[in-house]
GROMACS .gro file of C-alpha atoms in nm:
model
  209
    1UNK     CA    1  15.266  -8.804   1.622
    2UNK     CA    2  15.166  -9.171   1.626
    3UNK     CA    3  15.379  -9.447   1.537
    4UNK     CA    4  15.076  -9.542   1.290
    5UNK     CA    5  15.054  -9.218   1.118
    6UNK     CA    6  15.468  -9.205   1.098
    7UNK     CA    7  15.474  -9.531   0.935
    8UNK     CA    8  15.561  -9.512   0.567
    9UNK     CA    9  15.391  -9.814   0.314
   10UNK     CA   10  15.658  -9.906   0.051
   11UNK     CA   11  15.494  -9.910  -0.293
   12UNK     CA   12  15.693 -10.171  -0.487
   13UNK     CA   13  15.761 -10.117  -0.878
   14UNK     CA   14  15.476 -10.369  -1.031
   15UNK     CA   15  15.506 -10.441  -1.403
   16UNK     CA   16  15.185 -10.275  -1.609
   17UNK     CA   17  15.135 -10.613  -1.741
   18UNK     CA   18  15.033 -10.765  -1.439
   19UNK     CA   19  14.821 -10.501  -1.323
   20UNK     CA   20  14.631 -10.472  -1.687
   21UNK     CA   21  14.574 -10.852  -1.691
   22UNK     CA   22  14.466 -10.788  -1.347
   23UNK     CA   23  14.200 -10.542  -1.459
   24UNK     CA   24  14.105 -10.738  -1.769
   25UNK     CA   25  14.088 -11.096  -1.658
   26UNK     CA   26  13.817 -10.950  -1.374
   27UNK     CA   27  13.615 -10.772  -1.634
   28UNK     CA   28  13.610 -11.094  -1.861
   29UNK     CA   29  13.534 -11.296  -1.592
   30UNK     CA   30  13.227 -11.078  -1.499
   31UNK     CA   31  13.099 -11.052  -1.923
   32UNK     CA   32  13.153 -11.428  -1.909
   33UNK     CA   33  12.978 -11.526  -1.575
   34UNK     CA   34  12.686 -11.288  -1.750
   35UNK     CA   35  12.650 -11.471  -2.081
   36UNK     CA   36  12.622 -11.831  -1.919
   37UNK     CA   37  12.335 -11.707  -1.682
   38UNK     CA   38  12.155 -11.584  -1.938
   39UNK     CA   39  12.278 -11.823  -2.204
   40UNK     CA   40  12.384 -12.158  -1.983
   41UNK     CA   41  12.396 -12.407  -2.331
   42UNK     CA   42  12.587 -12.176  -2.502
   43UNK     CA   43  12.855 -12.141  -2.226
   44UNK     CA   44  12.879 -12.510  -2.170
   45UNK     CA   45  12.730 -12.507  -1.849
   46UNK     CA   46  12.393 -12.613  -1.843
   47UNK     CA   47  12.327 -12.820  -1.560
   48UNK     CA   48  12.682 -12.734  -1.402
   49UNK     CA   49  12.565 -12.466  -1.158
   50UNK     CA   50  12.581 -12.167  -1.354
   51UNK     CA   51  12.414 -11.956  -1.101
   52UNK     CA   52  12.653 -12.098  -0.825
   53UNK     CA   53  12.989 -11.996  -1.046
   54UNK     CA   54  12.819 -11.607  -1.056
   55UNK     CA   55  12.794 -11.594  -0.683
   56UNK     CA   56  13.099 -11.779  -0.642
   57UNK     CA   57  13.342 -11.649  -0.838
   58UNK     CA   58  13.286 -11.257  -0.825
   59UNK     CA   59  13.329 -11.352  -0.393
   60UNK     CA   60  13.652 -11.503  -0.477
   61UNK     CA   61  13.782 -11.259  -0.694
   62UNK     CA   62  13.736 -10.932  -0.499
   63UNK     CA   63  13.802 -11.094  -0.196
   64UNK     CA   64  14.167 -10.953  -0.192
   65UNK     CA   65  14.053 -10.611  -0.308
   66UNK     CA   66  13.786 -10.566  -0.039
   67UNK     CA   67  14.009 -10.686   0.233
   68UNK     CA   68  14.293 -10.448   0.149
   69UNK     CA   69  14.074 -10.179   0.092
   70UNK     CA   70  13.900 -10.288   0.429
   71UNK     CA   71  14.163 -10.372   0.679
   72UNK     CA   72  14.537 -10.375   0.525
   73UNK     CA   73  14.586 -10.059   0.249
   74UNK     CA   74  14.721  -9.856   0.591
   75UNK     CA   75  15.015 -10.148   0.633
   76UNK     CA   76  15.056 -10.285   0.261
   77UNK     CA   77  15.038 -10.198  -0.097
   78UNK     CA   78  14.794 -10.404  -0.313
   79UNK     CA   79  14.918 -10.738  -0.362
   80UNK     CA   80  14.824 -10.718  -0.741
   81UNK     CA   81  15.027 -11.059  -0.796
   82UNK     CA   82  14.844 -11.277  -0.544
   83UNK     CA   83  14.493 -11.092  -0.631
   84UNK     CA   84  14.574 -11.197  -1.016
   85UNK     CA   85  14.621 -11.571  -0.922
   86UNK     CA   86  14.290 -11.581  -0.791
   87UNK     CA   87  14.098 -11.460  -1.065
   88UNK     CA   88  14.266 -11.648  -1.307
   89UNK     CA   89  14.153 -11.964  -1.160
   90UNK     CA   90  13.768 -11.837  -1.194
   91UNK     CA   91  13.852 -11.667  -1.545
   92UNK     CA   92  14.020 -12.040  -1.669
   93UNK     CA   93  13.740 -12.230  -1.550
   94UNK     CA   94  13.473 -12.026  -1.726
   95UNK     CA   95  13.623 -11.975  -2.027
   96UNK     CA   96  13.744 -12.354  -2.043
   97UNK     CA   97  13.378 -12.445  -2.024
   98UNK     CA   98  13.269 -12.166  -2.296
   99UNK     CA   99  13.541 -12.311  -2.512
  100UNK     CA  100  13.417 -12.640  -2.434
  101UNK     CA  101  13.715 -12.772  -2.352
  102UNK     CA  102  13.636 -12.992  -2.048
  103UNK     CA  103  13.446 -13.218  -2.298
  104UNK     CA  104  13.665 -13.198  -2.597
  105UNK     CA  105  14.051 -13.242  -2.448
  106UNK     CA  106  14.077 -13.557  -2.257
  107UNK     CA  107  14.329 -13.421  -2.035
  108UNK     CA  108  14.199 -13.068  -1.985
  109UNK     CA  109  14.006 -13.105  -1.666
  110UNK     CA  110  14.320 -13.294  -1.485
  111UNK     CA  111  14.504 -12.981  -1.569
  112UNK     CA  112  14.271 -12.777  -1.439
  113UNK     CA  113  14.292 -12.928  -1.108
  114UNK     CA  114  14.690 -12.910  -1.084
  115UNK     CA  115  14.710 -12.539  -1.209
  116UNK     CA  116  14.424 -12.339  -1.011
  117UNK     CA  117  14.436 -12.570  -0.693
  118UNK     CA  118  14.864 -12.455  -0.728
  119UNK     CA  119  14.752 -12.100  -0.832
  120UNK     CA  120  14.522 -12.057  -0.510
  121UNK     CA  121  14.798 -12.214  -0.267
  122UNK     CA  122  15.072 -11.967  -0.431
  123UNK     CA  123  14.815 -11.710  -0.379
  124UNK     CA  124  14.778 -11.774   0.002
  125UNK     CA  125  15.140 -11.809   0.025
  126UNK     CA  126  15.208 -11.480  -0.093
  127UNK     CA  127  14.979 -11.333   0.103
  128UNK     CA  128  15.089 -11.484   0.489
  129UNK     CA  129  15.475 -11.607   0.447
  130UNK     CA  130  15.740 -11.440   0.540
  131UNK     CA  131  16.037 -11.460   0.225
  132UNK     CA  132  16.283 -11.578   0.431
  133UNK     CA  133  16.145 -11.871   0.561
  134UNK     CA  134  16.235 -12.213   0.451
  135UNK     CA  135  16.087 -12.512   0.221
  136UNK     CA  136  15.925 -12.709   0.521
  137UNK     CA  137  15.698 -12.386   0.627
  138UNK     CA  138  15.618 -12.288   0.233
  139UNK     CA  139  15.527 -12.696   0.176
  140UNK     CA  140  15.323 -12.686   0.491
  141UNK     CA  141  15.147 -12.354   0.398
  142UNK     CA  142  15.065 -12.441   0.066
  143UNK     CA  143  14.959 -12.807   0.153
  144UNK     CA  144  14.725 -12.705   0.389
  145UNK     CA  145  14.589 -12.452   0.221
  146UNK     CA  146  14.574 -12.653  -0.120
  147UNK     CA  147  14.410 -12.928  -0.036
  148UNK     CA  148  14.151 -12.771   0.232
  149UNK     CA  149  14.041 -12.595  -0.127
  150UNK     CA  150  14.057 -12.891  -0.303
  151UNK     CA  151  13.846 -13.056  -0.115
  152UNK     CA  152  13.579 -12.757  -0.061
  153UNK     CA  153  13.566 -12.763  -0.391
  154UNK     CA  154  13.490 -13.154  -0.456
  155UNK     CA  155  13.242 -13.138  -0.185
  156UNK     CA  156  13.053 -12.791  -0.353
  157UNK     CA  157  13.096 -12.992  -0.699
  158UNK     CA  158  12.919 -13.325  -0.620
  159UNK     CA  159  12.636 -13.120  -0.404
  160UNK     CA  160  12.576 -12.889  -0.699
  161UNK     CA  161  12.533 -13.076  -0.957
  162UNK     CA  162  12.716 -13.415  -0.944
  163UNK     CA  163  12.522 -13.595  -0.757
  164UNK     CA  164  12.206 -13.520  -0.961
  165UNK     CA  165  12.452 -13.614  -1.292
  166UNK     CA  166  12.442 -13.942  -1.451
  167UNK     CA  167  12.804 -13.873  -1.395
  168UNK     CA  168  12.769 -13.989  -1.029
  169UNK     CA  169  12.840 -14.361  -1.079
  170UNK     CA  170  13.229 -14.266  -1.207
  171UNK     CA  171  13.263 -13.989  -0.949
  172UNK     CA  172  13.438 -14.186  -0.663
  173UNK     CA  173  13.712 -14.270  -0.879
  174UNK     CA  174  13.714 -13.883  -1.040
  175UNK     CA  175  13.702 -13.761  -0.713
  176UNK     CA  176  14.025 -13.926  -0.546
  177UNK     CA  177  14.187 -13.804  -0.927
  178UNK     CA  178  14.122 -13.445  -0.905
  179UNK     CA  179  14.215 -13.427  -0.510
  180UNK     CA  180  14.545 -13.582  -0.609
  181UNK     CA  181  14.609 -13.381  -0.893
  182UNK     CA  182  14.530 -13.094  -0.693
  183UNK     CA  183  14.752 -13.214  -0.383
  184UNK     CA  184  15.050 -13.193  -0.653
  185UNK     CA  185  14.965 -12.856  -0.750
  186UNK     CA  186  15.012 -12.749  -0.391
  187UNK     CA  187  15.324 -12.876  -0.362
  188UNK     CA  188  15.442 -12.758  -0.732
  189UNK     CA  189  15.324 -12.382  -0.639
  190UNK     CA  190  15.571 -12.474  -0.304
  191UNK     CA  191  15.895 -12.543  -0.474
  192UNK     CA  192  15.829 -12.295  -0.728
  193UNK     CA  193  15.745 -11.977  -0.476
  194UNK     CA  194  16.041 -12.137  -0.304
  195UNK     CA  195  16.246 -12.120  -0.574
  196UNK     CA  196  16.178 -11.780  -0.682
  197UNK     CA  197  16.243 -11.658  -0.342
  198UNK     CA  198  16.564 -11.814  -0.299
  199UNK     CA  199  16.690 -11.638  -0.621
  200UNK     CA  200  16.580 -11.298  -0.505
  201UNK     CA  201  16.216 -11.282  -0.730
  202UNK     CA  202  15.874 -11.224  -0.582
  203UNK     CA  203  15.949 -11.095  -0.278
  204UNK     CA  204  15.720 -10.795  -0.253
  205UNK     CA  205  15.473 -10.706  -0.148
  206UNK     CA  206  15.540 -10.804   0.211
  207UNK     CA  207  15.300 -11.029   0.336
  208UNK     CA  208  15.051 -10.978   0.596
  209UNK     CA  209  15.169 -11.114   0.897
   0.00000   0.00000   0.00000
């Protein structure tokens, strides 16, 4: 017999509620991402690349799921925690705009920027660092993975509808904002997953490495 087919996965105990707000926050997202395609004024987002956020954000939250089902389900079980970080920052984002919060609370959108840029990083983390490892590697991890999305995500922003906006004269200014505010979200989600580990919490599933 193989090594591979002797190998045993370990199915860690995951609580029901983050599995069901797994399941639910995807289905939302998708009845969401549905209603501001075919009703972009009502959801807030005319003019803010609706049909962009329902390509974009169905890719980047069954991107996990497709992988493990793809390459990793033989070595790992599903890394529900990680996968439900993701789609939370797509679910936020589109129901912050069909709440119409971005233009309503002054401070929403900076928030935005330090939770799901923090979010994604703790994400990534999860998913490629060893537990044991210490606060230089997690900071270094999350950095680099924070602000690489922080930045893809300025650049898809101003190309998809900023720079058409009248908003375009302010966005300089917004810009170096958000990628800070994101940069500290990255390093938050660090001391936090950190944290956590030291004290004996998140520590499966195992990552992928």
């Amino acid at each position: 017999m193989t090594e591979a087919a002797t190998t045993t996965i370990e199915h860690p105990l995951t609580p029901t509620l983050a599995k069901t707000a797994n399941v639910l926050a995807k289905a939302a997202l998708l009845l969401l991402l549905l209603f501001a395609v075919l009703h972009p004024d009502q959801a807030n987002l005319r003019d803010k690349a609706a049909g962009m956020r329902a390509i974009g954000y169905p890719l980047m939250a069954f991107t996990v799921p497709v992988l493990w089902w793809a390459l990793w389900r033989d070595r790992i079980s599903f890394p529900w925690l990680p996968d439900l970080l993701i789609t939370i920052t797509c679910f936020t984002d589109i129901l912050g705009n069909r709440m119409d919060l971005y233009d309503t609370v002054v401070w929403f959108d900076d928030w935005m920027h330090v939770m799901n840029t923090g979010l994604l990083a703790a994400a990534f983390v999860l998913l490629t660092l060893p537990r044991e490892v210490g606060f230089g590697r997690v900071l270094e991890r999350a950095l680099a993975f924070g602000a690489t999305a922080a930045i893809a995500w300025e650049v898809g922003e101003y190309f998809a509808f900023i720079s058409r906006s009248t908003e375009r004269e302010f966005a300089y200014a917004d810009t170096l904002g958000d990628l800070s505010l994101g940069t500290a979200g990255a390093v938050l989600a660090a001391v936090v997953l950190h944290r956590a580990w030291r004290r004996g919490h998140l520590l499966d599933p195992r990552p992928l490495t």
